[in-house]
Amino acid sequence: MSKRISIGSWAYTIGPYASHPVPFGEVCDQLKALGFDGVELGAFPPHPNPGNPNGPDSEWPGAMPEKAQRSDLKAELAAKGLALSGIAANLWGEKLINTDDQTKYISEFKRNAEFAHDLGIGGVRVDSVQPPTILRDVDYDVALKRVVSTWKTCAEIAADYGLYVTWEFEPGFAFNKPSDIARVHDGVNKANFGLMYDTCHGQMVGVNGTRQEGTKEVFPNQVEFLRFLTGRINHIHLIDSDNTCHKDAEGNDETSAHPPFGQGAIDFDEVLPALLKASAATHDWWTIDLCFWPDAWKATESCKKAVDKLNARYGG
């Protein structure tokens, strides 16, 4: 059977869309019209989210603190013939590496896990929150211990809800070297904890070594990088890479650029078979990620057509 195709809703709420986000209902209607099977939820305002982590929900756009609200959303999506392929938890306001007290992070993760469970979502996405430069200020072993210990607890919480946790490694966050990635995954050592493989991050981290502190660790191509990660991957994001980064407000490299298919350098006829062979995902979702792309709304249709072609070749 072919894969189910979704797209990350954050593409229409952050970066270039922060001042004029596309309403979640409009996103879902357009995705349905384009033949998508679902949407991957960026669970932060203004799209549906578990509520304000720091206070009352009354003025928090998209807040759904009540189970009835979540049941209604789940039913509305089902009526449209859409499902939720995953959730990007709103954890960027929390501290992970630069504190020895991760209580707040863990508490917020639990709220997002409960939210995901109520919506019928199978897995929760996390990242290491702080940039790679944080390791100039925090001892590597201390930072590693904090991340591993916290995510081990999060994986246990997720397991209680029947969920998996997927770590999206990328240039813009700490532990972005291949050896770091394996070390963190081995350290957490939970069956429901794995890696999200985003093809543009795979290019930038595994092949280019972008924003790696100190000596770069790279592979000659993504195929070799994927061989290294075999059995660790539990979630897949597909998008092209032009070997550049999205820039922050000061013009510095932040994280991987996410150009639409055909506007980058990835040979998906080489990468996708290797990714499928390396993956240990137990679900059938492929998610398109247009994060920070300035014309994501316009590019959605062309990306869906490109992935449909890949699905016809490799999704069965």
Short mmCIF file of N, CA and C in Angstrom, two decimals, residues 27-139:
data_model
loop_
_atom_site.label_atom_id
_atom_site.label_comp_id
_atom_site.label_asym_id
_atom_site.label_seq_id
_atom_site.Cartn_x
_atom_site.Cartn_y
_atom_site.Cartn_z
N VAL A 27 -6.33 25.84 6.23
CA VAL A 27 -5.27 24.90 5.88
C VAL A 27 -5.86 23.53 5.58
N CYS A 28 -6.72 23.06 6.48
CA CYS A 28 -7.30 21.72 6.32
C CYS A 28 -8.16 21.62 5.06
N ASP A 29 -8.94 22.64 4.79
CA ASP A 29 -9.79 22.62 3.59
C ASP A 29 -8.94 22.56 2.32
N GLN A 30 -7.86 23.35 2.30
CA GLN A 30 -6.98 23.35 1.13
C GLN A 30 -6.26 22.02 0.97
N LEU A 31 -5.79 21.45 2.08
CA LEU A 31 -5.09 20.17 2.01
C LEU A 31 -6.02 19.07 1.50
N LYS A 32 -7.25 19.09 1.97
CA LYS A 32 -8.22 18.11 1.49
C LYS A 32 -8.45 18.26 0.00
N ALA A 33 -8.57 19.50 -0.47
CA ALA A 33 -8.78 19.75 -1.90
C ALA A 33 -7.60 19.27 -2.74
N LEU A 34 -6.41 19.30 -2.16
CA LEU A 34 -5.21 18.87 -2.89
C LEU A 34 -4.95 17.37 -2.75
N GLY A 35 -5.79 16.66 -2.02
CA GLY A 35 -5.66 15.22 -1.91
C GLY A 35 -4.75 14.73 -0.81
N PHE A 36 -4.44 15.58 0.16
CA PHE A 36 -3.65 15.13 1.31
C PHE A 36 -4.46 14.17 2.17
N ASP A 37 -3.74 13.31 2.88
CA ASP A 37 -4.39 12.39 3.82
C ASP A 37 -4.46 12.98 5.22
N GLY A 38 -3.63 13.98 5.49
CA GLY A 38 -3.64 14.54 6.82
C GLY A 38 -2.75 15.75 6.95
N VAL A 39 -2.58 16.18 8.19
CA VAL A 39 -1.76 17.33 8.52
C VAL A 39 -0.95 17.00 9.77
N GLU A 40 0.29 17.52 9.81
CA GLU A 40 1.10 17.37 11.01
C GLU A 40 1.00 18.69 11.78
N LEU A 41 0.58 18.60 13.02
CA LEU A 41 0.16 19.78 13.76
C LEU A 41 1.31 20.48 14.47
N GLY A 42 1.51 21.75 14.14
CA GLY A 42 2.36 22.61 14.94
C GLY A 42 1.51 23.13 16.08
N ALA A 43 1.66 22.57 17.27
CA ALA A 43 0.73 22.81 18.37
C ALA A 43 1.06 24.07 19.15
N PHE A 44 1.00 25.19 18.44
CA PHE A 44 1.25 26.49 19.05
C PHE A 44 0.39 27.51 18.32
N PRO A 45 0.09 28.65 18.96
CA PRO A 45 -0.81 29.63 18.36
C PRO A 45 -0.38 30.03 16.96
N PRO A 46 -1.37 30.27 16.08
CA PRO A 46 -2.81 30.25 16.34
C PRO A 46 -3.48 28.91 16.05
N HIS A 47 -2.70 27.89 15.70
CA HIS A 47 -3.30 26.58 15.41
C HIS A 47 -3.60 25.84 16.72
N PRO A 48 -4.39 24.78 16.66
CA PRO A 48 -4.80 24.08 17.89
C PRO A 48 -3.61 23.69 18.76
N ASN A 49 -3.75 23.92 20.06
CA ASN A 49 -2.68 23.64 21.01
C ASN A 49 -3.28 23.37 22.38
N PRO A 50 -2.49 22.81 23.29
CA PRO A 50 -3.05 22.45 24.60
C PRO A 50 -3.30 23.61 25.53
N GLY A 51 -2.87 24.83 25.16
CA GLY A 51 -3.13 26.00 25.99
C GLY A 51 -1.87 26.71 26.40
N ASN A 52 -2.04 27.83 27.04
CA ASN A 52 -0.94 28.69 27.46
C ASN A 52 -0.12 28.02 28.56
N PRO A 53 1.17 27.79 28.34
CA PRO A 53 1.99 27.12 29.36
C PRO A 53 2.27 28.00 30.58
N ASN A 54 1.97 29.30 30.46
CA ASN A 54 2.36 30.23 31.52
C ASN A 54 1.19 30.95 32.18
N GLY A 55 -0.03 30.54 31.89
CA GLY A 55 -1.14 31.23 32.52
C GLY A 55 -2.48 30.93 31.88
N PRO A 56 -3.44 31.84 32.03
CA PRO A 56 -4.80 31.61 31.51
C PRO A 56 -4.81 31.41 30.01
N ASP A 57 -5.76 30.62 29.57
CA ASP A 57 -5.88 30.32 28.14
C ASP A 57 -6.81 31.27 27.40
N SER A 58 -7.45 32.19 28.12
CA SER A 58 -8.52 32.98 27.53
C SER A 58 -8.09 33.80 26.33
N GLU A 59 -6.83 34.27 26.32
CA GLU A 59 -6.35 35.07 25.20
C GLU A 59 -5.25 34.35 24.42
N TRP A 60 -5.21 33.06 24.53
CA TRP A 60 -4.17 32.25 23.87
C TRP A 60 -4.80 31.65 22.61
N PRO A 61 -4.48 32.17 21.43
CA PRO A 61 -5.14 31.70 20.20
C PRO A 61 -4.97 30.20 19.98
N GLY A 62 -6.07 29.55 19.64
CA GLY A 62 -6.03 28.13 19.34
C GLY A 62 -6.04 27.21 20.54
N ALA A 63 -6.11 27.76 21.74
CA ALA A 63 -6.04 26.93 22.95
C ALA A 63 -7.23 25.98 23.03
N MET A 64 -6.93 24.72 23.32
CA MET A 64 -7.96 23.70 23.51
C MET A 64 -7.64 22.92 24.78
N PRO A 65 -7.84 23.54 25.94
CA PRO A 65 -7.51 22.88 27.19
C PRO A 65 -8.49 21.79 27.60
N GLU A 66 -9.71 21.81 27.01
CA GLU A 66 -10.75 20.86 27.41
C GLU A 66 -10.80 19.66 26.46
N LYS A 67 -11.05 18.49 27.03
CA LYS A 67 -11.13 17.28 26.22
C LYS A 67 -12.27 17.36 25.20
N ALA A 68 -13.35 18.03 25.53
CA ALA A 68 -14.47 18.16 24.60
C ALA A 68 -14.05 18.92 23.36
N GLN A 69 -13.23 19.96 23.54
CA GLN A 69 -12.73 20.72 22.39
C GLN A 69 -11.88 19.83 21.49
N ARG A 70 -11.09 19.00 22.10
CA ARG A 70 -10.21 18.11 21.34
C ARG A 70 -11.02 17.04 20.61
N SER A 71 -12.03 16.53 21.27
CA SER A 71 -12.90 15.54 20.62
C SER A 71 -13.61 16.15 19.42
N ASP A 72 -14.03 17.39 19.57
CA ASP A 72 -14.71 18.08 18.45
C ASP A 72 -13.75 18.26 17.28
N LEU A 73 -12.51 18.66 17.56
CA LEU A 73 -11.53 18.85 16.49
C LEU A 73 -11.26 17.52 15.79
N LYS A 74 -11.08 16.48 16.55
CA LYS A 74 -10.82 15.16 15.97
C LYS A 74 -11.98 14.74 15.07
N ALA A 75 -13.20 15.01 15.50
CA ALA A 75 -14.37 14.66 14.70
C ALA A 75 -14.46 15.51 13.44
N GLU A 76 -14.14 16.79 13.56
CA GLU A 76 -14.17 17.69 12.40
C GLU A 76 -13.17 17.24 11.34
N LEU A 77 -11.98 16.86 11.78
CA LEU A 77 -10.98 16.39 10.83
C LEU A 77 -11.41 15.09 10.17
N ALA A 78 -11.96 14.19 10.96
CA ALA A 78 -12.43 12.91 10.41
C ALA A 78 -13.52 13.14 9.37
N ALA A 79 -14.39 14.11 9.63
CA ALA A 79 -15.46 14.42 8.68
C ALA A 79 -14.91 14.94 7.36
N LYS A 80 -13.74 15.58 7.41
CA LYS A 80 -13.09 16.06 6.19
C LYS A 80 -12.27 14.96 5.52
N GLY A 81 -12.13 13.82 6.19
CA GLY A 81 -11.31 12.74 5.66
C GLY A 81 -9.83 12.96 5.90
N LEU A 82 -9.50 13.69 6.97
CA LEU A 82 -8.11 13.97 7.31
C LEU A 82 -7.76 13.38 8.67
N ALA A 83 -6.48 13.08 8.86
CA ALA A 83 -5.97 12.60 10.14
C ALA A 83 -4.76 13.45 10.51
N LEU A 84 -4.28 13.29 11.74
CA LEU A 84 -3.11 14.02 12.22
C LEU A 84 -1.92 13.06 12.28
N SER A 85 -0.89 13.36 11.53
CA SER A 85 0.25 12.44 11.40
C SER A 85 1.27 12.59 12.52
N GLY A 86 1.21 13.68 13.26
CA GLY A 86 2.17 13.91 14.32
C GLY A 86 1.95 15.28 14.92
N ILE A 87 2.76 15.60 15.93
CA ILE A 87 2.63 16.90 16.59
C ILE A 87 4.01 17.44 16.91
N ALA A 88 4.22 18.72 16.60
CA ALA A 88 5.41 19.44 17.03
C ALA A 88 5.05 20.16 18.31
N ALA A 89 5.56 19.66 19.43
CA ALA A 89 5.22 20.23 20.73
C ALA A 89 5.86 21.60 20.92
N ASN A 90 5.13 22.48 21.56
CA ASN A 90 5.61 23.85 21.81
C ASN A 90 6.51 23.86 23.04
N LEU A 91 7.78 23.51 22.83
CA LEU A 91 8.73 23.42 23.94
C LEU A 91 9.87 24.43 23.84
N TRP A 92 9.80 25.33 22.86
CA TRP A 92 10.91 26.25 22.63
C TRP A 92 11.02 27.31 23.71
N GLY A 93 9.98 27.52 24.48
CA GLY A 93 10.05 28.47 25.57
C GLY A 93 10.63 27.88 26.84
N GLU A 94 10.94 26.58 26.80
CA GLU A 94 11.48 25.90 27.98
C GLU A 94 13.00 25.80 27.90
N LYS A 95 13.63 25.52 29.03
CA LYS A 95 15.07 25.31 29.07
C LYS A 95 15.35 23.82 29.18
N LEU A 96 16.35 23.37 28.43
CA LEU A 96 16.70 21.96 28.45
C LEU A 96 18.17 21.76 28.81
N ILE A 97 19.06 22.38 28.05
CA ILE A 97 20.49 22.17 28.24
C ILE A 97 21.08 23.14 29.26
N ASN A 98 20.59 24.36 29.31
CA ASN A 98 21.20 25.39 30.14
C ASN A 98 20.57 25.52 31.52
N THR A 99 20.10 24.40 32.07
CA THR A 99 19.60 24.37 33.44
C THR A 99 19.72 22.94 33.97
N ASP A 100 19.86 22.82 35.28
CA ASP A 100 19.88 21.48 35.86
C ASP A 100 18.51 21.09 36.40
N ASP A 101 17.50 21.93 36.11
CA ASP A 101 16.14 21.63 36.52
C ASP A 101 15.22 21.63 35.30
N GLN A 102 14.91 20.44 34.80
CA GLN A 102 14.07 20.31 33.60
C GLN A 102 12.60 20.03 33.95
N THR A 103 12.21 20.35 35.18
CA THR A 103 10.84 20.08 35.62
C THR A 103 9.81 20.74 34.73
N LYS A 104 10.03 22.00 34.38
CA LYS A 104 9.07 22.74 33.55
C LYS A 104 8.99 22.13 32.16
N TYR A 105 10.13 21.77 31.59
CA TYR A 105 10.15 21.14 30.27
C TYR A 105 9.34 19.85 30.30
N ILE A 106 9.59 19.03 31.29
CA ILE A 106 8.91 17.73 31.39
C ILE A 106 7.42 17.92 31.59
N SER A 107 7.03 18.89 32.40
CA SER A 107 5.62 19.17 32.63
C SER A 107 4.93 19.59 31.34
N GLU A 108 5.60 20.43 30.56
CA GLU A 108 5.00 20.89 29.30
C GLU A 108 4.96 19.76 28.29
N PHE A 109 5.97 18.91 28.29
CA PHE A 109 5.94 17.74 27.41
C PHE A 109 4.73 16.87 27.74
N LYS A 110 4.48 16.67 29.02
CA LYS A 110 3.35 15.83 29.42
C LYS A 110 2.03 16.41 28.94
N ARG A 111 1.87 17.73 29.03
CA ARG A 111 0.64 18.35 28.53
C ARG A 111 0.47 18.11 27.04
N ASN A 112 1.57 18.18 26.30
CA ASN A 112 1.50 17.95 24.86
C ASN A 112 1.24 16.48 24.54
N ALA A 113 1.79 15.58 25.35
CA ALA A 113 1.54 14.16 25.15
C ALA A 113 0.07 13.84 25.37
N GLU A 114 -0.51 14.40 26.41
CA GLU A 114 -1.94 14.20 26.67
C GLU A 114 -2.78 14.77 25.53
N PHE A 115 -2.39 15.95 25.06
CA PHE A 115 -3.08 16.60 23.93
C PHE A 115 -3.02 15.70 22.70
N ALA A 116 -1.83 15.17 22.40
CA ALA A 116 -1.66 14.28 21.25
C ALA A 116 -2.53 13.04 21.39
N HIS A 117 -2.53 12.46 22.56
CA HIS A 117 -3.34 11.26 22.81
C HIS A 117 -4.81 11.55 22.58
N ASP A 118 -5.30 12.68 23.08
CA ASP A 118 -6.71 13.03 22.94
C ASP A 118 -7.10 13.23 21.48
N LEU A 119 -6.14 13.65 20.66
CA LEU A 119 -6.42 13.88 19.23
C LEU A 119 -6.14 12.67 18.37
N GLY A 120 -5.69 11.58 18.98
CA GLY A 120 -5.40 10.37 18.20
C GLY A 120 -4.10 10.44 17.44
N ILE A 121 -3.17 11.28 17.89
CA ILE A 121 -1.86 11.41 17.26
C ILE A 121 -0.91 10.36 17.84
N GLY A 122 -0.06 9.78 17.00
CA GLY A 122 0.78 8.68 17.45
C GLY A 122 2.11 9.05 18.06
N GLY A 123 2.66 10.24 17.71
CA GLY A 123 3.99 10.57 18.18
C GLY A 123 4.19 12.05 18.41
N VAL A 124 5.16 12.39 19.26
CA VAL A 124 5.46 13.77 19.62
C VAL A 124 6.89 14.11 19.21
N ARG A 125 7.04 15.23 18.49
CA ARG A 125 8.35 15.69 18.05
C ARG A 125 9.01 16.56 19.11
N VAL A 126 10.33 16.37 19.29
CA VAL A 126 11.12 17.20 20.18
C VAL A 126 12.41 17.62 19.46
N ASP A 127 13.05 18.65 20.01
CA ASP A 127 14.41 19.00 19.59
C ASP A 127 15.19 19.42 20.82
N SER A 128 16.47 19.74 20.65
CA SER A 128 17.31 20.02 21.82
C SER A 128 17.26 21.48 22.27
N VAL A 129 16.34 22.26 21.69
CA VAL A 129 15.96 23.61 22.13
C VAL A 129 17.06 24.66 21.95
N GLN A 130 18.22 24.47 22.57
CA GLN A 130 19.27 25.48 22.51
C GLN A 130 20.17 25.28 21.27
N PRO A 131 20.77 26.37 20.79
CA PRO A 131 21.63 26.27 19.60
C PRO A 131 22.92 25.52 19.89
N PRO A 132 23.65 25.11 18.84
CA PRO A 132 24.89 24.37 19.06
C PRO A 132 25.94 25.16 19.84
N THR A 133 25.87 26.48 19.80
CA THR A 133 26.83 27.31 20.52
C THR A 133 26.68 27.19 22.04
N ILE A 134 25.59 26.62 22.52
CA ILE A 134 25.39 26.45 23.96
C ILE A 134 26.50 25.60 24.57
N LEU A 135 27.09 24.73 23.73
CA LEU A 135 28.15 23.84 24.23
C LEU A 135 29.47 24.57 24.46
N ARG A 136 29.51 25.86 24.12
CA ARG A 136 30.66 26.68 24.51
C ARG A 136 30.56 27.09 25.97
N ASP A 137 29.33 27.08 26.48
CA ASP A 137 29.08 27.56 27.84
C ASP A 137 28.74 26.44 28.82
N VAL A 138 28.24 25.33 28.30
CA VAL A 138 27.87 24.19 29.15
C VAL A 138 28.76 23.01 28.78
N ASP A 139 29.35 22.39 29.77
CA ASP A 139 30.21 21.23 29.53
C ASP A 139 29.46 20.16 28.74
#
